[in-house]
């Protein structure tokens, strides 16, 4: 285009699109947009206004979220329907290859190749208007403190105590389809991957189903072998994570059934999966995910229970599992009630620049999540490791300037973890232990201890993570970091 004399005023790819449309424009804006589309590569979502047509917006998306909101004498275009939830709940989700001509009182939708099509709108009853922080200093802290309620929401109406099993209205799989599952493939990124990793331990342990956990951005480039009898579980808070969507689309071409775990009804993931379970956690505004993670673990715990009870788990065992889940909201509240103590601990460690998070078994994924929270909002270099791997290299970094956060919520491996902590202590390492109140032996080893209520190993990661969230939050606050919107991060990663 430069060779044709076009002068660019920026380095953005968006400006290239505007010039392309201008090149083809001969008075028919829609036609010029159609001619431009074949020249665009990759994923995109575009909303444009032309000076000749100031009363309309043309919107088009390709494998990227774009939704039109229909109000009374007004219309909206956004990537997320929450953006206009205060004005309307009637929406139309644009699919790849669809072009919307949006006016205040009219919506026309065209297929790039087929012409005008009928586009049905739908009501989004679950949308929440933008929430205020209330009395909290940050949205992140507010969302941490919302977790007793969001866990209740995730559990509500999804179990039958008398039968010791779970029940999901959103899973439209036949019983024989679930019984025929021989292998589970979990796909996710970031915090959602940690929730999936924790669920993998649980599914193999309780349901006795082999589980493979993959980072979505890596999975689709490894020419994966996906045997018959595989159920894919795709996890994304927003339902718009580009890498996870791309992996799901590849699996769908192989005929694999996909179960979505997400928080947003109407998202691309929810619409493209064969079945969906929604977190019911409400809008999460803080970039660093908190309440979505614990809700994901709870939902995945219920799904584990469902699969286990359909196989070999007896009713009594299922009832015990459910009782533990039902205690979680009050147990999380007990940890939140310790926030002042955790804040004092955070003040002691806020000046350190390197941290280790250690755990064994179920606590390993929880250690990854704890380290990620500290990295995201305090900009401290924090790394999660299986405690047994410390002696295979990382212990070389232990000294008085590198504290260790030890997650001691796994009773089956507690003694071995204690041995690892003794090795750290012998090398002058500072130790913050997050442990159940019943565990003894830490008092002479850990410099500081955050006690959590006693629960079953499978869901102790929820409790240790809430403590880790508070620790990360208060360390970040001491350092003066931007907590709700950390640098270089986005809430929903919609590019690959």
GROMACS .gro file of C-alpha atoms in nm:
model
  496
    1UNK     CA    1   0.000   0.000   0.000
    2UNK     CA    2   0.294   0.231   0.063
    3UNK     CA    3   0.398   0.168  -0.297
    4UNK     CA    4   0.057   0.299  -0.400
    5UNK     CA    5   0.123   0.623  -0.214
    6UNK     CA    6  -0.069   0.551   0.105
    7UNK     CA    7   0.075   0.742   0.401
    8UNK     CA    8   0.051   0.574   0.742
    9UNK     CA    9   0.036   0.778   1.061
   10UNK     CA   10   0.094   0.484   1.300
   11UNK     CA   11   0.242   0.134   1.321
   12UNK     CA   12  -0.084  -0.038   1.411
   13UNK     CA   13  -0.239  -0.313   1.203
   14UNK     CA   14  -0.576  -0.145   1.259
   15UNK     CA   15  -0.475   0.147   1.039
   16UNK     CA   16  -0.394  -0.093   0.757
   17UNK     CA   17  -0.752  -0.223   0.773
   18UNK     CA   18  -0.891   0.131   0.752
   19UNK     CA   19  -0.679   0.208   0.445
   20UNK     CA   20  -0.781  -0.119   0.279
   21UNK     CA   21  -1.149  -0.040   0.327
   22UNK     CA   22  -1.085   0.309   0.193
   23UNK     CA   23  -0.915   0.164  -0.113
   24UNK     CA   24  -1.222  -0.041  -0.203
   25UNK     CA   25  -1.480   0.220  -0.101
   26UNK     CA   26  -1.695   0.346  -0.389
   27UNK     CA   27  -1.999   0.458  -0.192
   28UNK     CA   28  -2.106   0.113  -0.069
   29UNK     CA   29  -1.943   0.063   0.271
   30UNK     CA   30  -2.067  -0.293   0.322
   31UNK     CA   31  -1.929  -0.401  -0.015
   32UNK     CA   32  -1.589  -0.244   0.057
   33UNK     CA   33  -1.573  -0.432   0.389
   34UNK     CA   34  -1.655  -0.760   0.211
   35UNK     CA   35  -1.371  -0.699  -0.036
   36UNK     CA   36  -1.130  -0.622   0.248
   37UNK     CA   37  -1.191  -0.939   0.448
   38UNK     CA   38  -0.993  -1.182   0.224
   39UNK     CA   39  -0.681  -0.973   0.284
   40UNK     CA   40  -0.702  -1.007   0.663
   41UNK     CA   41  -0.513  -1.292   0.828
   42UNK     CA   42  -0.536  -1.429   1.181
   43UNK     CA   43  -0.804  -1.353   1.439
   44UNK     CA   44  -0.974  -1.016   1.459
   45UNK     CA   45  -1.281  -0.824   1.572
   46UNK     CA   46  -1.358  -0.494   1.401
   47UNK     CA   47  -1.618  -0.226   1.459
   48UNK     CA   48  -1.607   0.072   1.223
   49UNK     CA   49  -1.789   0.397   1.150
   50UNK     CA   50  -1.759   0.587   0.820
   51UNK     CA   51  -1.810   0.962   0.793
   52UNK     CA   52  -2.063   0.908   0.513
   53UNK     CA   53  -2.271   0.683   0.743
   54UNK     CA   54  -2.246   0.833   1.093
   55UNK     CA   55  -2.562   0.659   1.212
   56UNK     CA   56  -2.438   0.302   1.169
   57UNK     CA   57  -2.162   0.070   1.285
   58UNK     CA   58  -2.033  -0.219   1.078
   59UNK     CA   59  -1.899  -0.504   1.288
   60UNK     CA   60  -1.718  -0.820   1.183
   61UNK     CA   61  -1.521  -1.087   1.368
   62UNK     CA   62  -1.310  -1.387   1.278
   63UNK     CA   63  -1.248  -1.636   1.561
   64UNK     CA   64  -1.265  -1.348   1.808
   65UNK     CA   65  -1.551  -1.243   2.038
   66UNK     CA   66  -1.791  -0.975   1.916
   67UNK     CA   67  -2.148  -0.922   2.034
   68UNK     CA   68  -2.421  -0.674   1.946
   69UNK     CA   69  -2.655  -0.547   2.218
   70UNK     CA   70  -3.006  -0.444   2.115
   71UNK     CA   71  -3.169  -0.178   2.331
   72UNK     CA   72  -3.470   0.049   2.289
   73UNK     CA   73  -3.369   0.301   2.025
   74UNK     CA   74  -3.003   0.221   2.087
   75UNK     CA   75  -2.750  -0.048   2.005
   76UNK     CA   76  -2.407  -0.151   2.128
   77UNK     CA   77  -2.106  -0.342   1.998
   78UNK     CA   78  -1.851  -0.498   2.234
   79UNK     CA   79  -1.633  -0.803   2.284
   80UNK     CA   80  -1.814  -0.887   2.610
   81UNK     CA   81  -2.188  -0.842   2.679
   82UNK     CA   82  -2.106  -0.727   3.033
   83UNK     CA   83  -1.991  -0.399   2.875
   84UNK     CA   84  -2.351  -0.298   2.807
   85UNK     CA   85  -2.534  -0.508   3.068
   86UNK     CA   86  -2.666  -0.193   3.235
   87UNK     CA   87  -2.851  -0.102   2.913
   88UNK     CA   88  -2.975  -0.427   2.760
   89UNK     CA   89  -2.974  -0.804   2.799
   90UNK     CA   90  -3.083  -0.876   2.439
   91UNK     CA   91  -2.779  -0.977   2.239
   92UNK     CA   92  -2.666  -1.127   1.910
   93UNK     CA   93  -2.331  -1.308   1.901
   94UNK     CA   94  -2.150  -1.276   1.570
   95UNK     CA   95  -1.995  -1.591   1.428
   96UNK     CA   96  -1.685  -1.599   1.210
   97UNK     CA   97  -1.770  -1.478   0.861
   98UNK     CA   98  -2.070  -1.272   0.969
   99UNK     CA   99  -2.097  -0.895   0.917
  100UNK     CA  100  -2.339  -0.687   1.121
  101UNK     CA  101  -2.475  -0.353   1.009
  102UNK     CA  102  -2.585  -0.195   1.336
  103UNK     CA  103  -2.821   0.102   1.365
  104UNK     CA  104  -2.997   0.238   1.672
  105UNK     CA  105  -3.325   0.075   1.571
  106UNK     CA  106  -3.218  -0.199   1.331
  107UNK     CA  107  -2.976  -0.491   1.302
  108UNK     CA  108  -2.889  -0.655   0.970
  109UNK     CA  109  -2.648  -0.948   0.951
  110UNK     CA  110  -2.478  -1.077   0.638
  111UNK     CA  111  -2.272  -1.384   0.562
  112UNK     CA  112  -1.955  -1.291   0.376
  113UNK     CA  113  -2.035  -1.534   0.095
  114UNK     CA  114  -2.413  -1.592   0.116
  115UNK     CA  115  -2.566  -1.248   0.161
  116UNK     CA  116  -2.815  -1.140   0.426
  117UNK     CA  117  -2.912  -1.397   0.689
  118UNK     CA  118  -3.166  -1.411   0.969
  119UNK     CA  119  -2.991  -1.355   1.301
  120UNK     CA  120  -3.178  -1.446   1.615
  121UNK     CA  121  -3.113  -1.254   1.934
  122UNK     CA  122  -3.115  -1.406   2.280
  123UNK     CA  123  -3.169  -1.289   2.636
  124UNK     CA  124  -2.866  -1.303   2.866
  125UNK     CA  125  -3.031  -1.328   3.208
  126UNK     CA  126  -2.707  -1.407   3.392
  127UNK     CA  127  -2.531  -1.084   3.298
  128UNK     CA  128  -2.420  -0.865   3.586
  129UNK     CA  129  -2.388  -0.490   3.569
  130UNK     CA  130  -2.048  -0.349   3.651
  131UNK     CA  131  -1.992  -0.402   4.022
  132UNK     CA  132  -1.851  -0.142   4.256
  133UNK     CA  133  -1.566  -0.207   4.495
  134UNK     CA  134  -1.789  -0.115   4.786
  135UNK     CA  135  -1.579  -0.074   5.099
  136UNK     CA  136  -1.284  -0.269   4.955
  137UNK     CA  137  -0.968  -0.097   4.837
  138UNK     CA  138  -0.939  -0.319   4.528
  139UNK     CA  139  -1.166  -0.540   4.320
  140UNK     CA  140  -0.917  -0.821   4.375
  141UNK     CA  141  -0.961  -0.807   4.752
  142UNK     CA  142  -1.339  -0.787   4.713
  143UNK     CA  143  -1.336  -1.095   4.490
  144UNK     CA  144  -1.117  -1.286   4.735
  145UNK     CA  145  -1.372  -1.211   5.008
  146UNK     CA  146  -1.663  -1.312   4.783
  147UNK     CA  147  -1.542  -1.671   4.768
  148UNK     CA  148  -1.762  -1.819   5.042
  149UNK     CA  149  -2.063  -1.708   4.838
  150UNK     CA  150  -1.924  -1.800   4.495
  151UNK     CA  151  -1.843  -2.149   4.623
  152UNK     CA  152  -2.201  -2.179   4.748
  153UNK     CA  153  -2.318  -2.071   4.403
  154UNK     CA  154  -2.100  -2.333   4.235
  155UNK     CA  155  -2.248  -2.603   4.460
  156UNK     CA  156  -2.609  -2.488   4.455
  157UNK     CA  157  -2.850  -2.736   4.296
  158UNK     CA  158  -2.570  -2.959   4.176
  159UNK     CA  159  -2.571  -3.252   4.416
  160UNK     CA  160  -2.804  -3.506   4.575
  161UNK     CA  161  -2.689  -3.570   4.931
  162UNK     CA  162  -2.906  -3.879   4.983
  163UNK     CA  163  -2.743  -4.051   4.686
  164UNK     CA  164  -2.395  -3.907   4.745
  165UNK     CA  165  -2.363  -3.786   4.388
  166UNK     CA  166  -2.353  -3.475   4.169
  167UNK     CA  167  -2.607  -3.350   3.919
  168UNK     CA  168  -2.555  -3.099   3.635
  169UNK     CA  169  -2.836  -2.959   3.425
  170UNK     CA  170  -2.587  -2.826   3.170
  171UNK     CA  171  -2.436  -3.163   3.079
  172UNK     CA  172  -2.650  -3.297   2.798
  173UNK     CA  173  -2.443  -3.613   2.759
  174UNK     CA  174  -2.626  -3.943   2.779
  175UNK     CA  175  -2.538  -4.169   3.073
  176UNK     CA  176  -2.384  -4.424   2.837
  177UNK     CA  177  -2.162  -4.150   2.688
  178UNK     CA  178  -2.018  -4.069   3.030
  179UNK     CA  179  -1.981  -4.438   3.113
  180UNK     CA  180  -1.791  -4.493   2.789
  181UNK     CA  181  -1.529  -4.229   2.874
  182UNK     CA  182  -1.196  -4.411   2.895
  183UNK     CA  183  -0.967  -4.110   2.912
  184UNK     CA  184  -0.997  -3.740   2.991
  185UNK     CA  185  -0.799  -3.461   2.825
  186UNK     CA  186  -0.796  -3.127   3.010
  187UNK     CA  187  -0.710  -2.811   2.816
  188UNK     CA  188  -0.655  -2.470   2.975
  189UNK     CA  189  -0.414  -2.179   3.024
  190UNK     CA  190  -0.279  -1.999   3.330
  191UNK     CA  191  -0.488  -2.023   3.645
  192UNK     CA  192  -0.745  -2.243   3.468
  193UNK     CA  193  -0.465  -2.488   3.385
  194UNK     CA  194  -0.375  -2.507   3.754
  195UNK     CA  195  -0.738  -2.588   3.839
  196UNK     CA  196  -0.737  -2.854   3.568
  197UNK     CA  197  -0.408  -2.998   3.694
  198UNK     CA  198  -0.550  -3.029   4.044
  199UNK     CA  199  -0.862  -3.195   3.902
  200UNK     CA  200  -0.645  -3.446   3.717
  201UNK     CA  201  -0.510  -3.578   4.048
  202UNK     CA  202  -0.867  -3.601   4.175
  203UNK     CA  203  -1.015  -3.773   3.868
  204UNK     CA  204  -0.743  -4.036   3.858
  205UNK     CA  205  -0.755  -4.092   4.234
  206UNK     CA  206  -1.132  -4.104   4.282
  207UNK     CA  207  -1.283  -4.188   3.941
  208UNK     CA  208  -0.986  -4.403   3.830
  209UNK     CA  209  -0.988  -4.248   3.481
  210UNK     CA  210  -0.654  -4.169   3.312
  211UNK     CA  211  -0.616  -3.793   3.269
  212UNK     CA  212  -0.385  -3.586   3.050
  213UNK     CA  213  -0.350  -3.215   3.127
  214UNK     CA  214  -0.228  -2.988   2.848
  215UNK     CA  215  -0.149  -2.619   2.817
  216UNK     CA  216  -0.370  -2.515   2.528
  217UNK     CA  217  -0.105  -2.311   2.349
  218UNK     CA  218   0.126  -2.615   2.336
  219UNK     CA  219  -0.132  -2.884   2.266
  220UNK     CA  220  -0.234  -2.782   1.917
  221UNK     CA  221   0.123  -2.776   1.788
  222UNK     CA  222   0.228  -3.123   1.900
  223UNK     CA  223   0.028  -3.339   1.655
  224UNK     CA  224  -0.155  -3.500   1.948
  225UNK     CA  225  -0.274  -3.858   1.960
  226UNK     CA  226  -0.633  -3.856   2.084
  227UNK     CA  227  -0.768  -4.210   2.120
  228UNK     CA  228  -1.133  -4.308   2.095
  229UNK     CA  229  -1.319  -4.280   2.425
  230UNK     CA  230  -1.156  -3.946   2.512
  231UNK     CA  231  -1.359  -3.668   2.673
  232UNK     CA  232  -1.201  -3.322   2.652
  233UNK     CA  233  -1.259  -3.070   2.931
  234UNK     CA  234  -1.179  -2.713   2.828
  235UNK     CA  235  -1.148  -2.462   3.112
  236UNK     CA  236  -1.157  -2.084   3.068
  237UNK     CA  237  -1.299  -1.818   3.300
  238UNK     CA  238  -1.396  -1.590   3.012
  239UNK     CA  239  -1.472  -1.861   2.759
  240UNK     CA  240  -1.277  -1.653   2.508
  241UNK     CA  241  -0.917  -1.768   2.564
  242UNK     CA  242  -0.784  -1.787   2.208
  243UNK     CA  243  -0.543  -2.077   2.259
  244UNK     CA  244  -0.805  -2.289   2.433
  245UNK     CA  245  -1.062  -2.216   2.163
  246UNK     CA  246  -0.813  -2.310   1.891
  247UNK     CA  247  -0.736  -2.639   2.067
  248UNK     CA  248  -1.107  -2.713   2.106
  249UNK     CA  249  -1.170  -2.648   1.738
  250UNK     CA  250  -0.895  -2.890   1.643
  251UNK     CA  251  -1.041  -3.156   1.873
  252UNK     CA  252  -1.387  -3.107   1.727
  253UNK     CA  253  -1.250  -3.189   1.381
  254UNK     CA  254  -1.134  -3.521   1.528
  255UNK     CA  255  -1.483  -3.597   1.660
  256UNK     CA  256  -1.390  -3.552   2.029
  257UNK     CA  257  -1.667  -3.452   2.270
  258UNK     CA  258  -1.587  -3.132   2.461
  259UNK     CA  259  -1.714  -3.024   2.803
  260UNK     CA  260  -1.663  -2.653   2.878
  261UNK     CA  261  -1.603  -2.519   3.228
  262UNK     CA  262  -1.645  -2.142   3.210
  263UNK     CA  263  -1.797  -1.840   3.379
  264UNK     CA  264  -1.961  -1.659   3.088
  265UNK     CA  265  -2.281  -1.775   2.923
  266UNK     CA  266  -2.282  -1.709   2.550
  267UNK     CA  267  -1.902  -1.712   2.527
  268UNK     CA  268  -1.737  -1.878   2.226
  269UNK     CA  269  -1.628  -2.174   2.438
  270UNK     CA  270  -1.976  -2.232   2.577
  271UNK     CA  271  -2.128  -2.210   2.231
  272UNK     CA  272  -1.878  -2.441   2.061
  273UNK     CA  273  -1.855  -2.712   2.328
  274UNK     CA  274  -2.091  -3.009   2.334
  275UNK     CA  275  -2.188  -2.928   2.693
  276UNK     CA  276  -2.107  -2.658   2.948
  277UNK     CA  277  -2.090  -2.617   3.324
  278UNK     CA  278  -2.097  -2.255   3.438
  279UNK     CA  279  -1.916  -2.137   3.750
  280UNK     CA  280  -2.188  -1.892   3.857
  281UNK     CA  281  -1.911  -1.682   4.016
  282UNK     CA  282  -2.030  -1.347   3.884
  283UNK     CA  283  -1.816  -1.101   3.696
  284UNK     CA  284  -1.448  -1.111   3.792
  285UNK     CA  285  -1.297  -0.768   3.735
  286UNK     CA  286  -0.949  -0.809   3.885
  287UNK     CA  287  -0.708  -0.930   3.617
  288UNK     CA  288  -0.558  -1.183   3.856
  289UNK     CA  289  -0.811  -1.465   3.887
  290UNK     CA  290  -0.922  -1.552   4.241
  291UNK     CA  291  -1.284  -1.656   4.286
  292UNK     CA  292  -1.294  -1.817   3.941
  293UNK     CA  293  -1.014  -2.057   4.040
  294UNK     CA  294  -1.184  -2.182   4.355
  295UNK     CA  295  -1.515  -2.215   4.170
  296UNK     CA  296  -1.341  -2.412   3.895
  297UNK     CA  297  -1.197  -2.653   4.150
  298UNK     CA  298  -1.538  -2.696   4.316
  299UNK     CA  299  -1.715  -2.762   3.985
  300UNK     CA  300  -1.443  -3.007   3.881
  301UNK     CA  301  -1.474  -3.178   4.221
  302UNK     CA  302  -1.845  -3.228   4.160
  303UNK     CA  303  -1.774  -3.363   3.812
  304UNK     CA  304  -1.520  -3.602   3.964
  305UNK     CA  305  -1.784  -3.719   4.210
  306UNK     CA  306  -2.033  -3.775   3.928
  307UNK     CA  307  -1.785  -3.983   3.727
  308UNK     CA  308  -1.668  -4.178   4.034
  309UNK     CA  309  -2.020  -4.262   4.150
  310UNK     CA  310  -2.106  -4.387   3.801
  311UNK     CA  311  -1.818  -4.630   3.831
  312UNK     CA  312  -1.696  -4.775   4.160
  313UNK     CA  313  -1.741  -4.518   4.441
  314UNK     CA  314  -2.008  -4.627   4.690
  315UNK     CA  315  -2.282  -4.401   4.825
  316UNK     CA  316  -2.127  -4.352   5.169
  317UNK     CA  317  -1.795  -4.242   5.021
  318UNK     CA  318  -1.980  -4.001   4.794
  319UNK     CA  319  -2.171  -3.855   5.088
  320UNK     CA  320  -1.848  -3.797   5.281
  321UNK     CA  321  -1.702  -3.622   4.975
  322UNK     CA  322  -2.011  -3.400   4.948
  323UNK     CA  323  -2.002  -3.315   5.318
  324UNK     CA  324  -1.646  -3.188   5.275
  325UNK     CA  325  -1.750  -2.973   4.978
  326UNK     CA  326  -2.044  -2.826   5.168
  327UNK     CA  327  -1.814  -2.720   5.453
  328UNK     CA  328  -1.588  -2.524   5.218
  329UNK     CA  329  -1.769  -2.185   5.228
  330UNK     CA  330  -1.748  -2.161   5.607
  331UNK     CA  331  -1.390  -2.290   5.605
  332UNK     CA  332  -1.289  -2.028   5.349
  333UNK     CA  333  -1.449  -1.767   5.573
  334UNK     CA  334  -1.231  -1.888   5.862
  335UNK     CA  335  -0.923  -1.813   5.651
  336UNK     CA  336  -1.057  -1.472   5.547
  337UNK     CA  337  -1.108  -1.393   5.915
  338UNK     CA  338  -0.730  -1.429   5.954
  339UNK     CA  339  -0.660  -1.153   5.700
  340UNK     CA  340  -0.510  -0.918   5.961
  341UNK     CA  341  -0.262  -1.188   6.069
  342UNK     CA  342  -0.174  -1.269   5.707
  343UNK     CA  343  -0.121  -0.898   5.639
  344UNK     CA  344   0.131  -0.881   5.925
  345UNK     CA  345   0.315  -1.181   5.781
  346UNK     CA  346   0.314  -1.015   5.438
  347UNK     CA  347   0.486  -0.706   5.577
  348UNK     CA  348   0.781  -0.920   5.690
  349UNK     CA  349   0.835  -1.065   5.343
  350UNK     CA  350   0.737  -0.786   5.103
  351UNK     CA  351   1.098  -0.680   5.040
  352UNK     CA  352   1.214  -1.019   4.909
  353UNK     CA  353   1.251  -1.056   4.531
  354UNK     CA  354   1.247  -1.435   4.499
  355UNK     CA  355   1.010  -1.698   4.642
  356UNK     CA  356   0.958  -2.072   4.616
  357UNK     CA  357   0.617  -2.237   4.659
  358UNK     CA  358   0.635  -2.607   4.742
  359UNK     CA  359   0.379  -2.883   4.765
  360UNK     CA  360   0.331  -3.253   4.704
  361UNK     CA  361   0.044  -3.436   4.535
  362UNK     CA  362  -0.266  -3.211   4.534
  363UNK     CA  363  -0.054  -2.931   4.677
  364UNK     CA  364   0.174  -2.914   4.373
  365UNK     CA  365  -0.087  -2.754   4.141
  366UNK     CA  366  -0.186  -2.532   4.434
  367UNK     CA  367   0.179  -2.424   4.469
  368UNK     CA  368   0.186  -2.329   4.100
  369UNK     CA  369  -0.125  -2.117   4.150
  370UNK     CA  370   0.012  -1.952   4.465
  371UNK     CA  371   0.336  -1.863   4.286
  372UNK     CA  372   0.144  -1.724   3.988
  373UNK     CA  373  -0.065  -1.498   4.212
  374UNK     CA  374   0.248  -1.352   4.370
  375UNK     CA  375   0.412  -1.303   4.030
  376UNK     CA  376   0.107  -1.140   3.875
  377UNK     CA  377   0.028  -0.873   4.130
  378UNK     CA  378   0.354  -0.806   4.317
  379UNK     CA  379   0.603  -0.857   4.030
  380UNK     CA  380   0.812  -1.088   4.247
  381UNK     CA  381   0.989  -1.383   4.086
  382UNK     CA  382   0.802  -1.678   4.239
  383UNK     CA  383   0.826  -2.041   4.130
  384UNK     CA  384   0.613  -2.339   4.223
  385UNK     CA  385   0.777  -2.681   4.250
  386UNK     CA  386   0.693  -3.032   4.360
  387UNK     CA  387   0.867  -3.048   4.698
  388UNK     CA  388   1.042  -3.371   4.605
  389UNK     CA  389   1.213  -3.196   4.313
  390UNK     CA  390   1.394  -2.942   4.530
  391UNK     CA  391   1.693  -3.170   4.577
  392UNK     CA  392   1.723  -3.210   4.199
  393UNK     CA  393   1.844  -2.856   4.143
  394UNK     CA  394   1.630  -2.573   4.286
  395UNK     CA  395   1.768  -2.616   4.639
  396UNK     CA  396   2.088  -2.454   4.508
  397UNK     CA  397   1.900  -2.123   4.513
  398UNK     CA  398   1.792  -2.149   4.877
  399UNK     CA  399   1.945  -1.891   5.110
  400UNK     CA  400   1.835  -1.630   5.360
  401UNK     CA  401   1.707  -1.409   5.075
  402UNK     CA  402   1.471  -1.662   4.917
  403UNK     CA  403   1.168  -1.749   5.131
  404UNK     CA  404   0.966  -2.067   5.075
  405UNK     CA  405   0.589  -2.092   5.103
  406UNK     CA  406   0.513  -2.453   5.194
  407UNK     CA  407   0.164  -2.584   5.124
  408UNK     CA  408   0.108  -2.857   5.381
  409UNK     CA  409  -0.253  -2.947   5.307
  410UNK     CA  410  -0.187  -3.302   5.186
  411UNK     CA  411  -0.192  -3.538   5.483
  412UNK     CA  412  -0.063  -3.840   5.290
  413UNK     CA  413   0.266  -3.664   5.210
  414UNK     CA  414   0.302  -3.438   5.514
  415UNK     CA  415   0.597  -3.622   5.670
  416UNK     CA  416   0.794  -3.615   5.345
  417UNK     CA  417   0.724  -3.244   5.302
  418UNK     CA  418   0.843  -3.186   5.658
  419UNK     CA  419   1.173  -3.349   5.563
  420UNK     CA  420   1.205  -3.114   5.263
  421UNK     CA  421   1.146  -2.814   5.487
  422UNK     CA  422   1.417  -2.929   5.728
  423UNK     CA  423   1.661  -2.925   5.435
  424UNK     CA  424   1.557  -2.570   5.353
  425UNK     CA  425   1.587  -2.462   5.715
  426UNK     CA  426   1.938  -2.609   5.733
  427UNK     CA  427   2.034  -2.376   5.446
  428UNK     CA  428   1.906  -2.062   5.622
  429UNK     CA  429   1.589  -2.043   5.413
  430UNK     CA  430   1.287  -1.859   5.553
  431UNK     CA  431   0.967  -2.067   5.559
  432UNK     CA  432   0.600  -1.966   5.557
  433UNK     CA  433   0.386  -2.275   5.610
  434UNK     CA  434   0.019  -2.301   5.517
  435UNK     CA  435  -0.105  -2.602   5.711
  436UNK     CA  436  -0.411  -2.764   5.859
  437UNK     CA  437  -0.470  -2.703   6.227
  438UNK     CA  438  -0.428  -3.074   6.299
  439UNK     CA  439  -0.072  -3.093   6.165
  440UNK     CA  440   0.209  -3.085   6.418
  441UNK     CA  441   0.585  -3.058   6.377
  442UNK     CA  442   0.603  -2.727   6.191
  443UNK     CA  443   0.644  -2.503   6.494
  444UNK     CA  444   1.020  -2.548   6.520
  445UNK     CA  445   1.078  -2.535   6.145
  446UNK     CA  446   0.854  -2.268   5.990
  447UNK     CA  447   0.917  -1.901   6.063
  448UNK     CA  448   0.548  -1.825   6.017
  449UNK     CA  449   0.241  -2.050   5.996
  450UNK     CA  450  -0.100  -1.977   5.846
  451UNK     CA  451  -0.345  -2.236   5.972
  452UNK     CA  452  -0.635  -2.359   5.760
  453UNK     CA  453  -0.929  -2.581   5.863
  454UNK     CA  454  -0.902  -2.956   5.819
  455UNK     CA  455  -1.058  -3.112   5.509
  456UNK     CA  456  -1.005  -3.400   5.267
  457UNK     CA  457  -0.687  -3.390   5.060
  458UNK     CA  458  -0.872  -3.352   4.730
  459UNK     CA  459  -1.009  -3.007   4.810
  460UNK     CA  460  -0.748  -2.875   5.051
  461UNK     CA  461  -0.605  -2.686   4.753
  462UNK     CA  462  -0.903  -2.451   4.771
  463UNK     CA  463  -0.814  -2.353   5.127
  464UNK     CA  464  -0.439  -2.322   5.076
  465UNK     CA  465  -0.505  -2.112   4.765
  466UNK     CA  466  -0.727  -1.866   4.951
  467UNK     CA  467  -0.446  -1.819   5.204
  468UNK     CA  468  -0.198  -1.777   4.916
  469UNK     CA  469  -0.425  -1.518   4.754
  470UNK     CA  470  -0.434  -1.309   5.070
  471UNK     CA  471  -0.059  -1.337   5.116
  472UNK     CA  472   0.005  -1.227   4.756
  473UNK     CA  473  -0.245  -0.942   4.784
  474UNK     CA  474  -0.096  -0.796   5.101
  475UNK     CA  475   0.262  -0.833   4.975
  476UNK     CA  476   0.162  -0.649   4.656
  477UNK     CA  477  -0.008  -0.379   4.862
  478UNK     CA  478   0.304  -0.331   5.074
  479UNK     CA  479   0.507  -0.289   4.755
  480UNK     CA  480   0.264  -0.035   4.611
  481UNK     CA  481   0.186  -0.245   4.304
  482UNK     CA  482  -0.113  -0.190   4.076
  483UNK     CA  483  -0.318  -0.485   4.199
  484UNK     CA  484  -0.637  -0.482   3.991
  485UNK     CA  485  -0.462  -0.423   3.660
  486UNK     CA  486  -0.104  -0.555   3.676
  487UNK     CA  487   0.132  -0.433   3.407
  488UNK     CA  488   0.144  -0.620   3.075
  489UNK     CA  489  -0.157  -0.840   3.160
  490UNK     CA  490  -0.511  -0.864   3.021
  491UNK     CA  491  -0.817  -1.019   3.183
  492UNK     CA  492  -0.912  -1.221   2.877
  493UNK     CA  493  -0.633  -1.331   2.642
  494UNK     CA  494  -0.806  -1.332   2.305
  495UNK     CA  495  -0.492  -1.357   2.089
  496UNK     CA  496  -0.276  -1.664   2.036
   0.00000   0.00000   0.00000
